[in-house]
Amino acid sequence: MKCIPSLLLFVSLATTCIADNIVYMRVPRPSIEEHLKLAQDVEAERVRTLRNLFQKAGCPQIIAQEVPKEESPTLICLLPGTEEGTIIVGASLDYAPEEAKDPAHWSALALLPLLAKSLSSVPHRCTLKLVAFPGREHGMRGATWYVSQLTEAQRKTMRAMVDLDNLGRTPAVYALAQSDKTLAIWLQAAAHSLQLATPPQIDATTAGLPLKNSSLPIKNEDLSADAKPFEQAYIPAITIQSATPAMLPALQRNGSIPNRVTGTGFDIDAYEDTYRLLCVYVLYLDGNLGRPLVNPGPMVKPGTYSGQLFDTAGVFATSPIDMSVMIDHFTTMGELNLYELILHKGGQEALADALEKENSKGYCRFGLGLAAGVQLAALHNNGKTYIFLVAVHLKAQAATPSDYRFTVIKLNLDGKGAGEGLFYNSAKLRFNKKHELEVEDSFSLPDDIRGVRLEQPAPPKTTP
């Protein structure tokens, strides 16, 4: 794709954002390289340089927040949104003196004004805060102080915190500060939309450090850097960084990072790809986090649904046959958008391969013996509420209609969790214009499922 100054870049995405196109102002490589040359040895000079870059990028509001016991303030470029909600993208001002000449440390800070330039003229729902935190060498004091000053109302409107660290040595990797994978799903979707490799997740087991007393020397949370104080305040957070040389053997063994990558020098191609990834990623988060979910009615919820299947295709030995589906939890909107993108770019096999890697959302049982895991459980409402369940077949050699990779159960339900349904033993899937999952084709006509009712709601999950 051509790179010219002041070019509005349109990236076509299949999502349920405000529009189906993500638009951002792409900064050309020469300008990126000029930003990288401005690295400063002294923290105070970094603050001054960043302020100048924010101003040149068109930040409408620049805030310096004093931090107790720190010489430098927290520096914030604020891009107001049109709705309630805030997304923070942050990096650390403070790193050891011997690291000052390492471009990978300054590169995380330099990316903040690049994002400001790219996103300041683009409509967005959430307020975007691009933040340089002081005090990382002193226990992440800047990030911790920032979180401590939030009111309860401000904390509740924080949609996400994206922490940047040590960028440009390798393609991007990420560490999650919490178990929920929503932020990771949107990162994967952004990478797919740009046709970049999916960033791999890192944790304590991939750090590549020698064991101490038969135990890992670090914890997963140690990889979260400035994201940690946000997670402790129950704000979803993710750290995006380069892989260290010690991480590379494990990541290269599983194919997540190319073998040619060494992680020992600065790679401008990897850095520019990370910049592009973050532009699209932040706008994905802006367009989707905090959106209201479908209101399915008071009784359409995870649990066990039962009914009778009337088999006309001879799949089962008897008909009708008692059947039940147990739904532990529904597929999230973020997961559905990622699957739509995968299906659009890679077809049925790519979607099947992606679903095979997912944890089960529940299972379906036919009679007393036959059961299968459910990899996708979508809740839709197109005027009537329905649950769309998908199980994946094993990959077959022949490519005939009977070898479609999906078994589908569609349950049409009323507000009390009762209704009828359809069973497709072998189906091809698609997403419609409303981004709802549906059957495009099947090997035979669907079988009826009658007398569907909610037998046992799933136990409620508690959160701290």
Short mmCIF file of C-alpha atoms in Angstrom, two decimals, residues 12-452:
data_model
loop_
_atom_site.label_atom_id
_atom_site.label_comp_id
_atom_site.label_asym_id
_atom_site.label_seq_id
_atom_site.Cartn_x
_atom_site.Cartn_y
_atom_site.Cartn_z
CA SER A 12 -11.78 -2.60 5.33
CA LEU A 13 -12.96 -4.58 8.36
CA ALA A 14 -15.94 -6.85 8.89
CA THR A 15 -17.08 -5.80 12.35
CA THR A 16 -20.02 -4.25 14.16
CA CYS A 17 -18.26 -0.91 14.63
CA ILE A 18 -20.05 2.38 13.93
CA ALA A 19 -18.87 1.92 10.34
CA ASP A 20 -17.37 -1.06 8.59
CA ASN A 21 -14.23 0.93 7.73
CA ILE A 22 -11.47 1.90 10.12
CA VAL A 23 -9.91 5.21 9.11
CA TYR A 24 -6.67 6.67 10.40
CA MET A 25 -3.96 9.06 9.25
CA ARG A 26 -0.92 6.96 8.42
CA VAL A 27 2.43 8.57 9.24
CA PRO A 28 5.04 7.75 6.53
CA ARG A 29 8.25 5.94 7.44
CA PRO A 30 10.59 8.97 7.09
CA SER A 31 8.57 10.78 9.77
CA ILE A 32 8.64 7.69 11.99
CA GLU A 33 12.41 7.53 11.64
CA GLU A 34 12.69 11.23 12.57
CA HIS A 35 10.74 10.56 15.78
CA LEU A 36 13.08 7.70 16.67
CA LYS A 37 16.15 9.93 16.29
CA LEU A 38 14.91 12.22 19.07
CA ALA A 39 15.77 9.85 21.96
CA GLN A 40 17.04 11.70 25.05
CA ASP A 41 19.39 10.49 27.80
CA VAL A 42 17.74 12.52 30.58
CA GLU A 43 14.13 12.01 31.66
CA ALA A 44 13.37 15.73 31.83
CA GLU A 45 14.46 16.07 28.20
CA ARG A 46 12.21 13.18 27.23
CA VAL A 47 9.26 15.03 28.75
CA ARG A 48 10.15 18.21 26.87
CA THR A 49 10.62 16.32 23.60
CA LEU A 50 7.33 14.45 23.99
CA ARG A 51 5.44 17.66 24.75
CA ASN A 52 6.79 19.20 21.54
CA LEU A 53 5.88 16.11 19.53
CA PHE A 54 2.37 16.05 21.01
CA GLN A 55 1.91 19.69 20.04
CA LYS A 56 3.09 19.04 16.49
CA ALA A 57 0.76 16.01 16.29
CA GLY A 58 -2.24 18.24 16.99
CA CYS A 59 -3.09 17.20 20.56
CA PRO A 60 -5.96 19.50 21.56
CA GLN A 61 -5.11 19.19 25.26
CA ILE A 62 -1.79 18.35 26.92
CA ILE A 63 -1.79 17.78 30.68
CA ALA A 64 1.18 17.49 33.05
CA GLN A 65 0.13 15.71 36.26
CA GLU A 66 2.58 16.06 39.13
CA VAL A 67 3.51 12.81 40.91
CA PRO A 68 4.70 12.83 44.55
CA LYS A 69 8.42 12.03 44.96
CA GLU A 70 8.99 12.09 41.19
CA GLU A 71 10.92 14.80 39.38
CA SER A 72 8.94 14.37 36.16
CA PRO A 73 5.18 14.64 35.74
CA THR A 74 2.81 12.22 34.06
CA LEU A 75 2.41 13.72 30.58
CA ILE A 76 -0.98 13.20 28.90
CA CYS A 77 -2.19 13.93 25.37
CA LEU A 78 -6.00 13.93 25.59
CA LEU A 79 -8.15 13.30 22.50
CA PRO A 80 -11.80 13.85 23.56
CA GLY A 81 -14.43 11.37 22.40
CA THR A 82 -18.12 11.79 21.62
CA GLU A 83 -19.40 9.34 24.25
CA GLU A 84 -18.64 8.20 27.77
CA GLY A 85 -15.59 5.99 28.17
CA THR A 86 -11.79 6.27 28.19
CA ILE A 87 -9.02 4.20 26.61
CA ILE A 88 -5.46 4.75 27.85
CA VAL A 89 -2.35 3.97 25.84
CA GLY A 90 0.72 4.39 28.02
CA ALA A 91 4.49 3.99 28.10
CA SER A 92 7.17 4.58 30.73
CA LEU A 93 9.35 7.70 30.84
CA ASP A 94 11.73 6.12 33.32
CA TYR A 95 14.34 3.53 32.44
CA ALA A 96 17.84 2.81 33.64
CA PRO A 97 20.62 5.20 32.44
CA GLU A 98 22.47 2.37 30.67
CA GLU A 99 19.29 1.74 28.60
CA ALA A 100 18.94 5.34 27.40
CA LYS A 101 20.79 4.65 24.13
CA ASP A 102 18.64 1.60 23.35
CA PRO A 103 16.12 2.70 20.69
CA ALA A 104 13.65 0.01 21.80
CA HIS A 105 12.98 1.91 25.04
CA TRP A 106 12.46 5.34 23.47
CA SER A 107 10.44 3.73 20.68
CA ALA A 108 7.52 2.98 23.03
CA LEU A 109 7.37 6.66 24.05
CA ALA A 110 7.87 7.83 20.46
CA LEU A 111 4.85 5.83 19.38
CA LEU A 112 2.52 7.94 21.56
CA PRO A 113 2.77 11.11 19.40
CA LEU A 114 2.59 8.93 16.28
CA LEU A 115 -0.76 7.63 17.55
CA ALA A 116 -1.80 11.20 18.35
CA LYS A 117 -1.03 12.26 14.77
CA SER A 118 -2.88 9.27 13.32
CA LEU A 119 -5.98 9.41 15.52
CA SER A 120 -6.48 13.10 16.41
CA SER A 121 -8.45 13.88 13.24
CA VAL A 122 -10.44 10.63 13.28
CA PRO A 123 -13.93 10.48 14.88
CA HIS A 124 -13.96 8.20 17.93
CA ARG A 125 -16.45 7.35 20.66
CA CYS A 126 -14.13 7.11 23.65
CA THR A 127 -11.75 9.71 25.00
CA LEU A 128 -8.23 8.56 24.12
CA LYS A 129 -5.45 9.36 26.58
CA LEU A 130 -1.86 8.88 25.40
CA VAL A 131 0.17 8.85 28.60
CA ALA A 132 3.88 8.89 29.49
CA PHE A 133 4.28 7.63 33.08
CA PRO A 134 7.30 8.47 35.29
CA GLY A 135 8.70 6.26 38.04
CA ARG A 136 8.83 2.79 36.57
CA GLU A 137 12.23 2.17 38.19
CA HIS A 138 10.59 3.27 41.46
CA GLY A 139 7.80 0.74 41.50
CA MET A 140 5.64 2.08 38.64
CA ARG A 141 4.95 5.13 40.80
CA GLY A 142 3.47 7.25 38.00
CA ALA A 143 0.94 4.63 36.88
CA THR A 144 0.08 3.72 40.46
CA TRP A 145 -0.46 7.37 41.40
CA TYR A 146 -2.59 7.96 38.30
CA VAL A 147 -4.90 5.07 39.17
CA SER A 148 -5.09 6.12 42.83
CA GLN A 149 -6.43 9.56 41.82
CA LEU A 150 -9.34 8.16 39.81
CA THR A 151 -12.80 8.60 41.27
CA GLU A 152 -15.12 5.60 41.30
CA ALA A 153 -17.10 7.13 38.42
CA GLN A 154 -13.91 7.64 36.37
CA ARG A 155 -12.70 4.11 37.08
CA LYS A 156 -15.99 2.61 35.89
CA THR A 157 -15.73 4.38 32.53
CA MET A 158 -12.19 3.14 31.85
CA ARG A 159 -12.63 0.73 28.95
CA ALA A 160 -9.01 -0.44 28.65
CA MET A 161 -5.36 0.31 29.32
CA VAL A 162 -2.80 -0.57 26.62
CA ASP A 163 0.77 -0.53 27.94
CA LEU A 164 3.66 -0.20 25.46
CA ASP A 165 7.15 -1.42 26.28
CA ASN A 166 10.39 -2.15 24.42
CA LEU A 167 9.05 -2.02 20.86
CA GLY A 168 10.80 -2.69 17.56
CA ARG A 169 13.12 -5.59 18.31
CA THR A 170 10.66 -8.26 17.12
CA PRO A 171 7.08 -8.47 15.88
CA ALA A 172 4.68 -7.55 18.66
CA VAL A 173 3.84 -9.97 21.48
CA TYR A 174 1.46 -9.34 24.36
CA ALA A 175 0.88 -10.14 28.03
CA LEU A 176 -2.56 -9.96 29.60
CA ALA A 177 -2.97 -8.50 33.07
CA GLN A 178 -6.20 -10.48 33.65
CA SER A 179 -7.75 -13.78 32.61
CA ASP A 180 -10.43 -12.21 30.38
CA LYS A 181 -9.27 -12.37 26.76
CA THR A 182 -11.40 -9.59 25.23
CA LEU A 183 -8.43 -7.26 24.68
CA ALA A 184 -6.43 -10.10 23.11
CA ILE A 185 -9.30 -10.97 20.75
CA TRP A 186 -9.40 -7.43 19.36
CA LEU A 187 -5.61 -7.44 18.97
CA GLN A 188 -5.91 -10.62 16.90
CA ALA A 189 -8.68 -9.05 14.83
CA ALA A 190 -6.55 -5.96 14.15
CA ALA A 191 -3.63 -8.14 13.03
CA HIS A 192 -5.89 -10.16 10.71
CA SER A 193 -7.31 -6.98 9.16
CA LEU A 194 -3.79 -5.79 8.32
CA GLN A 195 -2.70 -9.26 7.19
CA LEU A 196 -0.04 -9.34 9.90
CA ALA A 197 0.91 -12.43 11.87
CA THR A 198 -1.20 -12.93 14.98
CA PRO A 199 0.75 -11.58 17.99
CA PRO A 200 1.52 -14.42 20.42
CA GLN A 201 0.77 -14.25 24.12
CA ILE A 202 3.69 -14.43 26.55
CA ASP A 203 3.68 -15.46 30.18
CA ALA A 204 6.10 -16.60 32.84
CA THR A 205 6.63 -19.95 31.10
CA THR A 206 7.80 -18.30 27.85
CA ALA A 207 10.16 -15.83 29.57
CA GLY A 208 13.02 -18.29 29.10
CA LEU A 209 14.63 -17.57 32.47
CA PRO A 210 16.41 -20.32 34.45
CA LEU A 211 14.49 -21.87 37.33
CA LYS A 212 15.21 -20.84 40.92
CA ASN A 213 14.66 -23.56 43.50
CA SER A 214 12.67 -25.51 40.88
CA SER A 215 10.29 -22.56 40.40
CA LEU A 216 9.86 -19.91 37.74
CA PRO A 217 11.74 -16.75 38.79
CA ILE A 218 8.92 -14.43 37.69
CA LYS A 219 5.14 -14.38 37.76
CA ASN A 220 2.81 -13.61 34.87
CA GLU A 221 1.98 -10.25 36.44
CA ASP A 222 5.66 -9.26 36.30
CA LEU A 223 5.33 -8.98 32.51
CA SER A 224 2.52 -6.43 32.76
CA ALA A 225 4.71 -3.38 33.59
CA ASP A 226 2.58 -0.21 33.90
CA ALA A 227 -0.58 -2.25 33.19
CA LYS A 228 -0.43 -3.88 36.62
CA PRO A 229 -1.86 -0.98 38.68
CA PHE A 230 -4.82 -0.77 36.29
CA GLU A 231 -5.57 -4.48 36.56
CA GLN A 232 -5.48 -4.18 40.34
CA ALA A 233 -8.23 -1.53 39.99
CA TYR A 234 -10.25 -3.97 37.80
CA ILE A 235 -9.56 -2.02 34.60
CA PRO A 236 -8.85 -4.37 31.65
CA ALA A 237 -5.20 -4.05 30.68
CA ILE A 238 -2.73 -5.48 28.17
CA THR A 239 1.01 -4.97 27.60
CA ILE A 240 2.30 -4.96 24.01
CA GLN A 241 6.05 -5.32 23.59
CA SER A 242 8.87 -7.04 21.73
CA ALA A 243 9.93 -10.54 22.67
CA THR A 244 13.22 -10.75 24.54
CA PRO A 245 15.99 -12.99 23.15
CA ALA A 246 15.28 -15.43 25.99
CA MET A 247 11.64 -15.75 24.88
CA LEU A 248 12.43 -16.41 21.23
CA PRO A 249 13.31 -20.14 21.38
CA ALA A 250 9.87 -21.06 22.76
CA LEU A 251 8.04 -18.67 20.43
CA GLN A 252 9.98 -19.89 17.39
CA ARG A 253 9.41 -23.55 18.24
CA ASN A 254 5.66 -23.04 18.05
CA GLY A 255 5.90 -20.90 14.91
CA SER A 256 4.73 -17.64 16.51
CA ILE A 257 7.91 -15.74 15.59
CA PRO A 258 9.98 -16.38 12.41
CA ASN A 259 13.31 -18.15 12.96
CA ARG A 260 15.18 -15.29 11.28
CA VAL A 261 14.25 -12.91 14.15
CA THR A 262 17.04 -12.54 16.75
CA GLY A 263 15.66 -9.77 18.98
CA THR A 264 19.15 -8.28 19.41
CA GLY A 265 18.81 -5.22 17.17
CA PHE A 266 16.20 -2.63 16.26
CA ASP A 267 13.99 -3.63 13.29
CA ILE A 268 12.27 -0.67 11.64
CA ASP A 269 9.93 -2.98 9.70
CA ALA A 270 8.73 -4.63 12.92
CA TYR A 271 8.31 -1.22 14.54
CA GLU A 272 6.28 0.22 11.66
CA ASP A 273 4.06 -2.88 11.64
CA THR A 274 3.52 -2.44 15.38
CA TYR A 275 2.58 1.21 14.85
CA ARG A 276 0.03 0.25 12.17
CA LEU A 277 -1.30 -2.55 14.37
CA LEU A 278 -1.83 -0.17 17.29
CA CYS A 279 -3.67 2.41 15.17
CA VAL A 280 -6.22 -0.18 14.08
CA TYR A 281 -6.28 -1.88 17.49
CA VAL A 282 -7.13 1.30 19.40
CA LEU A 283 -9.92 2.10 16.94
CA TYR A 284 -11.25 -1.46 17.22
CA LEU A 285 -11.38 -1.04 21.00
CA ASP A 286 -13.01 2.36 20.63
CA GLY A 287 -15.68 1.04 18.28
CA ASN A 288 -16.63 -1.99 20.31
CA LEU A 289 -15.77 -1.86 24.02
CA GLY A 290 -18.65 -0.78 26.22
CA ARG A 291 -21.29 -1.28 23.54
CA PRO A 292 -24.62 -2.56 24.88
CA LEU A 293 -25.22 -6.26 24.34
CA VAL A 294 -28.40 -7.82 23.01
CA ASN A 295 -31.14 -7.97 25.65
CA PRO A 296 -32.30 -11.58 25.22
CA GLY A 297 -35.05 -11.55 27.82
CA PRO A 298 -34.99 -12.62 31.44
CA MET A 299 -34.72 -16.39 30.89
CA VAL A 300 -32.50 -16.79 27.81
CA LYS A 301 -29.24 -17.47 29.55
CA PRO A 302 -26.50 -20.09 29.88
CA GLY A 303 -27.79 -23.41 31.17
CA THR A 304 -29.14 -26.75 29.98
CA TYR A 305 -31.81 -26.77 27.25
CA SER A 306 -33.63 -30.01 26.37
CA GLY A 307 -35.98 -31.15 23.61
CA GLN A 308 -36.70 -33.92 21.11
CA LEU A 309 -34.94 -34.23 17.75
CA PHE A 310 -36.93 -35.74 14.85
CA ASP A 311 -34.29 -37.33 12.61
CA THR A 312 -35.22 -37.52 8.89
CA ALA A 313 -31.68 -38.04 7.52
CA GLY A 314 -30.93 -41.31 9.33
CA VAL A 315 -28.09 -39.90 11.40
CA PHE A 316 -29.32 -41.58 14.59
CA ALA A 317 -30.53 -45.14 15.22
CA THR A 318 -33.95 -44.02 16.49
CA SER A 319 -36.26 -41.05 16.05
CA PRO A 320 -37.38 -39.01 17.85
CA ILE A 321 -34.39 -38.89 20.17
CA ASP A 322 -34.03 -36.98 23.42
CA MET A 323 -31.36 -34.31 23.20
CA SER A 324 -29.94 -31.60 25.41
CA VAL A 325 -27.42 -28.79 25.10
CA MET A 326 -25.46 -27.40 28.02
CA ILE A 327 -24.20 -23.85 27.52
CA ASP A 328 -21.55 -22.79 30.02
CA HIS A 329 -21.15 -19.30 28.53
CA PHE A 330 -21.90 -17.48 25.31
CA THR A 331 -19.36 -16.46 22.68
CA THR A 332 -18.53 -12.78 23.11
CA MET A 333 -19.12 -10.04 20.53
CA GLY A 334 -15.35 -9.68 20.17
CA GLU A 335 -14.93 -13.38 19.42
CA LEU A 336 -17.73 -13.28 16.84
CA ASN A 337 -16.13 -10.34 15.06
CA LEU A 338 -12.82 -12.15 14.93
CA TYR A 339 -14.50 -15.28 13.52
CA GLU A 340 -16.26 -13.17 10.90
CA LEU A 341 -12.94 -11.71 9.85
CA ILE A 342 -11.31 -15.17 9.70
CA LEU A 343 -14.19 -16.55 7.63
CA HIS A 344 -14.07 -13.57 5.27
CA LYS A 345 -10.33 -13.90 4.67
CA GLY A 346 -9.75 -17.66 4.97
CA GLY A 347 -13.04 -19.43 4.30
CA GLN A 348 -14.68 -22.38 6.01
CA GLU A 349 -11.50 -24.32 6.74
CA ALA A 350 -9.82 -21.33 8.38
CA LEU A 351 -12.86 -20.80 10.62
CA ALA A 352 -12.97 -24.49 11.53
CA ASP A 353 -9.27 -24.50 12.37
CA ALA A 354 -9.70 -21.40 14.57
CA LEU A 355 -12.69 -22.87 16.42
CA GLU A 356 -10.88 -26.16 17.04
CA LYS A 357 -8.33 -24.26 19.11
CA GLU A 358 -10.99 -22.67 21.34
CA ASN A 359 -12.09 -23.95 24.72
CA SER A 360 -15.52 -25.55 24.74
CA LYS A 361 -18.51 -23.28 25.41
CA GLY A 362 -20.53 -26.33 26.44
CA TYR A 363 -21.72 -29.59 24.87
CA CYS A 364 -24.67 -31.21 23.10
CA ARG A 365 -25.90 -34.70 24.00
CA PHE A 366 -28.07 -37.05 21.92
CA GLY A 367 -29.75 -39.94 23.74
CA LEU A 368 -27.78 -41.54 26.53
CA GLY A 369 -24.39 -41.90 24.91
CA LEU A 370 -23.47 -39.59 22.02
CA ALA A 371 -22.09 -36.16 23.03
CA ALA A 372 -20.01 -33.48 21.33
CA GLY A 373 -18.33 -30.30 22.51
CA VAL A 374 -19.64 -26.92 21.35
CA GLN A 375 -16.96 -24.43 20.26
CA LEU A 376 -19.29 -21.52 19.53
CA ALA A 377 -22.51 -20.43 21.26
CA ALA A 378 -23.83 -17.19 19.77
CA LEU A 379 -26.81 -15.31 21.16
CA HIS A 380 -28.62 -13.23 18.50
CA ASN A 381 -31.77 -11.15 18.38
CA ASN A 382 -33.20 -10.20 14.97
CA GLY A 383 -36.65 -9.50 16.37
CA LYS A 384 -36.75 -12.97 17.89
CA THR A 385 -34.10 -14.36 20.19
CA TYR A 386 -32.16 -17.41 19.06
CA ILE A 387 -29.10 -19.36 20.15
CA PHE A 388 -26.74 -20.58 17.41
CA LEU A 389 -24.51 -23.48 18.50
CA VAL A 390 -21.61 -24.82 16.42
CA ALA A 391 -19.54 -28.00 16.85
CA VAL A 392 -16.57 -28.67 14.55
CA HIS A 393 -16.04 -31.95 12.67
CA LEU A 394 -12.65 -33.55 12.26
CA LYS A 395 -10.95 -32.53 9.03
CA ALA A 396 -11.70 -34.94 6.18
CA GLN A 397 -9.71 -35.59 3.01
CA ALA A 398 -12.59 -35.29 0.55
CA ALA A 399 -14.17 -31.93 -0.17
CA THR A 400 -17.79 -32.96 -0.74
CA PRO A 401 -20.89 -31.28 0.76
CA SER A 402 -21.21 -34.11 3.28
CA ASP A 403 -17.81 -33.09 4.63
CA TYR A 404 -18.82 -29.58 5.70
CA ARG A 405 -16.92 -28.97 8.93
CA PHE A 406 -19.76 -27.83 11.17
CA THR A 407 -22.71 -29.31 13.03
CA VAL A 408 -25.23 -26.60 13.90
CA ILE A 409 -28.09 -26.38 16.38
CA LYS A 410 -30.33 -23.31 16.17
CA LEU A 411 -32.75 -22.75 19.06
CA ASN A 412 -35.53 -20.17 18.58
CA LEU A 413 -36.62 -19.13 22.06
CA ASP A 414 -39.11 -16.90 23.80
CA GLY A 415 -38.33 -14.76 26.84
CA LYS A 416 -38.78 -17.77 29.13
CA GLY A 417 -36.23 -19.98 27.36
CA ALA A 418 -38.82 -22.16 25.56
CA GLY A 419 -39.34 -22.75 21.84
CA GLU A 420 -38.32 -24.90 18.87
CA GLY A 421 -35.14 -25.52 16.94
CA LEU A 422 -33.31 -26.94 13.93
CA PHE A 423 -30.44 -29.44 13.67
CA TYR A 424 -27.95 -29.40 10.78
CA ASN A 425 -25.63 -32.40 10.82
CA SER A 426 -23.29 -30.97 8.17
CA ALA A 427 -23.39 -27.26 7.40
CA LYS A 428 -21.54 -24.38 5.78
CA LEU A 429 -21.58 -21.08 7.68
CA ARG A 430 -21.71 -17.38 6.83
CA PHE A 431 -22.33 -14.03 8.51
CA ASN A 432 -25.20 -11.90 7.21
CA LYS A 433 -25.21 -8.11 6.77
CA LYS A 434 -26.20 -7.71 10.42
CA HIS A 435 -23.08 -9.69 11.41
CA GLU A 436 -25.22 -12.59 12.62
CA LEU A 437 -24.10 -16.17 12.11
CA GLU A 438 -26.32 -18.34 9.91
CA VAL A 439 -26.28 -21.50 7.76
CA GLU A 440 -25.35 -20.83 4.13
CA ASP A 441 -25.70 -24.43 2.92
CA SER A 442 -26.21 -27.93 4.31
CA PHE A 443 -25.89 -31.49 3.01
CA SER A 444 -29.54 -32.24 3.81
CA LEU A 445 -32.63 -30.49 5.06
CA PRO A 446 -32.47 -29.62 8.75
CA ASP A 447 -34.21 -31.80 11.33
CA ASP A 448 -36.77 -30.35 13.72
CA ILE A 449 -36.12 -29.96 17.44
CA ARG A 450 -39.41 -29.68 19.33
CA GLY A 451 -40.43 -28.84 22.86
CA VAL A 452 -37.25 -26.95 23.75
#
